[in-house]
Amino acid sequence: QVQLVESGGGLVQAGGSLRLSCAASGIAFSINAMAWYRQAPGKQRELVAAVTRDGSTNYADSVKGRFTISRDNPKNTVYLQMSSLKPEDTASYYCNYRAAINGKDYWGQGTQVTVSS
């Protein structure tokens, strides 16, 4: 059974930092890509950052230079370090795993990030 459990969200002032964590179980973590998405009220869920099994990363243009995605394979955990946060970063952040065998998406429960101006 696939489980993704996010943590680390909260309320922060603009310019501040937060680190999100996603602990995964039930998957062959080290050989799979992982990603972070976010969804603000009234908006579609969007890709924030992704990391391949070999550590290659890609980012949404809106977060490049401010966010860093990383993974710790022995801990089955993926992180999202967020710096220089802006009010427009306010959203629920979701950890994502897409099964290579059938393309099915798995999601965590989400963690709320609120950035005050």
PDB file of C-alpha atoms in Angstrom:
ATOM      1  CA  GLN A   1       0.000   0.000   0.000  1.00  0.00           C
ATOM      2  CA  VAL A   2       1.454   3.316  -1.108  1.00  0.00           C
ATOM      3  CA  GLN A   3       1.570   6.008   1.547  1.00  0.00           C
ATOM      4  CA  LEU A   4       2.923   9.528   1.225  1.00  0.00           C
ATOM      5  CA  VAL A   5       2.958  11.650   4.366  1.00  0.00           C
ATOM      6  CA  GLU A   6       3.847  15.335   4.117  1.00  0.00           C
ATOM      7  CA  SER A   7       4.925  17.591   6.939  1.00  0.00           C
ATOM      8  CA  GLY A   8       6.563  20.953   7.499  1.00  0.00           C
ATOM      9  CA  GLY A   9       3.953  23.413   6.322  1.00  0.00           C
ATOM     10  CA  GLY A  10       2.929  26.465   8.302  1.00  0.00           C
ATOM     11  CA  LEU A  11       2.569  30.210   8.418  1.00  0.00           C
ATOM     12  CA  VAL A  12       5.581  32.315   7.498  1.00  0.00           C
ATOM     13  CA  GLN A  13       6.230  35.936   6.623  1.00  0.00           C
ATOM     14  CA  ALA A  14       7.229  36.952   3.133  1.00  0.00           C
ATOM     15  CA  GLY A  15      10.942  36.414   2.648  1.00  0.00           C
ATOM     16  CA  GLY A  16      11.011  33.528   5.080  1.00  0.00           C
ATOM     17  CA  SER A  17      11.801  29.856   4.604  1.00  0.00           C
ATOM     18  CA  LEU A  18      10.182  26.491   5.181  1.00  0.00           C
ATOM     19  CA  ARG A  19      11.223  22.915   4.521  1.00  0.00           C
ATOM     20  CA  LEU A  20       8.616  20.372   3.553  1.00  0.00           C
ATOM     21  CA  SER A  21       9.169  16.643   3.965  1.00  0.00           C
ATOM     22  CA  CYS A  22       7.421  13.688   2.379  1.00  0.00           C
ATOM     23  CA  ALA A  23       7.943  10.238   3.840  1.00  0.00           C
ATOM     24  CA  ALA A  24       7.072   7.466   1.405  1.00  0.00           C
ATOM     25  CA  SER A  25       6.257   3.819   2.023  1.00  0.00           C
ATOM     26  CA  GLY A  26       4.999   0.978  -0.093  1.00  0.00           C
ATOM     27  CA  ILE A  27       7.082   1.924  -3.137  1.00  0.00           C
ATOM     28  CA  ALA A  28      10.544   1.200  -4.439  1.00  0.00           C
ATOM     29  CA  PHE A  29      11.503   4.728  -3.512  1.00  0.00           C
ATOM     30  CA  SER A  30      15.091   4.787  -4.733  1.00  0.00           C
ATOM     31  CA  ILE A  31      14.199   3.907  -8.326  1.00  0.00           C
ATOM     32  CA  ASN A  32      11.306   6.280  -8.779  1.00  0.00           C
ATOM     33  CA  ALA A  33      10.952   9.943  -9.551  1.00  0.00           C
ATOM     34  CA  MET A  34       9.178  12.047  -6.964  1.00  0.00           C
ATOM     35  CA  ALA A  35       7.561  15.458  -7.213  1.00  0.00           C
ATOM     36  CA  TRP A  36       5.934  18.280  -5.320  1.00  0.00           C
ATOM     37  CA  TYR A  37       2.770  19.970  -6.554  1.00  0.00           C
ATOM     38  CA  ARG A  38       0.733  22.806  -5.110  1.00  0.00           C
ATOM     39  CA  GLN A  39      -2.804  24.011  -5.361  1.00  0.00           C
ATOM     40  CA  ALA A  40      -4.057  27.435  -4.363  1.00  0.00           C
ATOM     41  CA  PRO A  41      -7.760  28.117  -3.774  1.00  0.00           C
ATOM     42  CA  GLY A  42      -9.622  28.389  -7.071  1.00  0.00           C
ATOM     43  CA  LYS A  43      -6.601  27.303  -9.106  1.00  0.00           C
ATOM     44  CA  GLN A  44      -5.473  24.093 -10.742  1.00  0.00           C
ATOM     45  CA  ARG A  45      -2.862  21.903  -9.144  1.00  0.00           C
ATOM     46  CA  GLU A  46       0.546  22.708 -10.610  1.00  0.00           C
ATOM     47  CA  LEU A  47       3.934  21.061 -10.650  1.00  0.00           C
ATOM     48  CA  VAL A  48       6.434  22.828  -8.394  1.00  0.00           C
ATOM     49  CA  ALA A  49       9.489  20.584  -8.592  1.00  0.00           C
ATOM     50  CA  ALA A  50      10.519  17.060  -9.468  1.00  0.00           C
ATOM     51  CA  VAL A  51      13.549  14.878  -8.853  1.00  0.00           C
ATOM     52  CA  THR A  52      14.498  11.759 -10.797  1.00  0.00           C
ATOM     53  CA  ARG A  53      15.970   8.641  -9.277  1.00  0.00           C
ATOM     54  CA  ASP A  54      19.476   9.833 -10.176  1.00  0.00           C
ATOM     55  CA  GLY A  55      18.921  13.239  -8.604  1.00  0.00           C
ATOM     56  CA  SER A  56      18.204  15.331 -11.672  1.00  0.00           C
ATOM     57  CA  THR A  57      15.764  18.113 -10.921  1.00  0.00           C
ATOM     58  CA  ASN A  58      13.385  20.446 -12.659  1.00  0.00           C
ATOM     59  CA  TYR A  59      11.374  23.379 -11.363  1.00  0.00           C
ATOM     60  CA  ALA A  60       8.470  25.575 -12.260  1.00  0.00           C
ATOM     61  CA  ASP A  61       9.704  28.925 -13.525  1.00  0.00           C
ATOM     62  CA  SER A  62       7.963  30.667 -10.640  1.00  0.00           C
ATOM     63  CA  VAL A  63      10.128  28.938  -8.026  1.00  0.00           C
ATOM     64  CA  LYS A  64      13.490  28.596  -9.777  1.00  0.00           C
ATOM     65  CA  GLY A  65      16.291  29.942  -7.649  1.00  0.00           C
ATOM     66  CA  ARG A  66      14.124  29.933  -4.521  1.00  0.00           C
ATOM     67  CA  PHE A  67      13.073  26.292  -4.023  1.00  0.00           C
ATOM     68  CA  THR A  68      15.240  23.186  -3.894  1.00  0.00           C
ATOM     69  CA  ILE A  69      13.990  19.622  -4.140  1.00  0.00           C
ATOM     70  CA  SER A  70      16.127  16.807  -2.777  1.00  0.00           C
ATOM     71  CA  ARG A  71      15.806  13.191  -1.760  1.00  0.00           C
ATOM     72  CA  ASP A  72      17.231  10.908   0.903  1.00  0.00           C
ATOM     73  CA  ASN A  73      16.860   7.391  -0.433  1.00  0.00           C
ATOM     74  CA  PRO A  74      17.825   5.513   2.771  1.00  0.00           C
ATOM     75  CA  LYS A  75      15.085   7.466   4.555  1.00  0.00           C
ATOM     76  CA  ASN A  76      12.544   7.152   1.706  1.00  0.00           C
ATOM     77  CA  THR A  77      12.009  10.881   2.013  1.00  0.00           C
ATOM     78  CA  VAL A  78      11.823  13.756  -0.430  1.00  0.00           C
ATOM     79  CA  TYR A  79      12.222  17.369   0.674  1.00  0.00           C
ATOM     80  CA  LEU A  80      11.293  20.765  -0.632  1.00  0.00           C
ATOM     81  CA  GLN A  81      13.387  23.601   0.767  1.00  0.00           C
ATOM     82  CA  MET A  82      11.561  26.865   0.137  1.00  0.00           C
ATOM     83  CA  SER A  83      13.287  30.210   0.558  1.00  0.00           C
ATOM     84  CA  SER A  84      12.428  33.828  -0.208  1.00  0.00           C
ATOM     85  CA  LEU A  85       8.789  32.899   0.091  1.00  0.00           C
ATOM     86  CA  LYS A  86       6.180  35.154  -1.460  1.00  0.00           C
ATOM     87  CA  PRO A  87       2.464  35.533  -0.722  1.00  0.00           C
ATOM     88  CA  GLU A  88       1.756  33.930  -4.097  1.00  0.00           C
ATOM     89  CA  ASP A  89       3.417  30.741  -2.835  1.00  0.00           C
ATOM     90  CA  THR A  90       0.465  30.277  -0.478  1.00  0.00           C
ATOM     91  CA  ALA A  91      -1.123  26.927  -1.302  1.00  0.00           C
ATOM     92  CA  SER A  92      -1.570  23.351  -0.217  1.00  0.00           C
ATOM     93  CA  TYR A  93       1.534  21.404  -1.165  1.00  0.00           C
ATOM     94  CA  TYR A  94       1.287  17.769  -2.208  1.00  0.00           C
ATOM     95  CA  CYS A  95       3.856  15.042  -2.591  1.00  0.00           C
ATOM     96  CA  ASN A  96       3.454  12.944  -5.730  1.00  0.00           C
ATOM     97  CA  TYR A  97       4.568   9.543  -6.920  1.00  0.00           C
ATOM     98  CA  ARG A  98       3.641   8.279 -10.369  1.00  0.00           C
ATOM     99  CA  ALA A  99       3.868   4.530 -10.800  1.00  0.00           C
ATOM    100  CA  ALA A 100       5.991   3.749 -13.854  1.00  0.00           C
ATOM    101  CA  ILE A 101       4.159   0.489 -14.518  1.00  0.00           C
ATOM    102  CA  ASN A 102       0.757   2.060 -15.188  1.00  0.00           C
ATOM    103  CA  GLY A 103       1.084   5.818 -14.779  1.00  0.00           C
ATOM    104  CA  LYS A 104      -1.151   5.929 -11.717  1.00  0.00           C
ATOM    105  CA  ASP A 105      -0.639   8.990  -9.531  1.00  0.00           C
ATOM    106  CA  TYR A 106      -0.420   8.731  -5.765  1.00  0.00           C
ATOM    107  CA  TRP A 107      -0.798  11.767  -3.520  1.00  0.00           C
ATOM    108  CA  GLY A 108      -0.177  12.668   0.050  1.00  0.00           C
ATOM    109  CA  GLN A 109      -2.762  14.417   2.163  1.00  0.00           C
ATOM    110  CA  GLY A 110      -1.176  17.796   1.580  1.00  0.00           C
ATOM    111  CA  THR A 111       0.392  20.361   3.857  1.00  0.00           C
ATOM    112  CA  GLN A 112      -0.673  23.997   3.982  1.00  0.00           C
ATOM    113  CA  VAL A 113       1.819  26.780   3.381  1.00  0.00           C
ATOM    114  CA  THR A 114       0.655  30.314   4.079  1.00  0.00           C
ATOM    115  CA  VAL A 115       2.891  33.291   3.367  1.00  0.00           C
ATOM    116  CA  SER A 116       1.843  36.607   4.854  1.00  0.00           C
ATOM    117  CA  SER A 117       2.826  39.918   3.333  1.00  0.00           C
TER     118      SER A 117
END
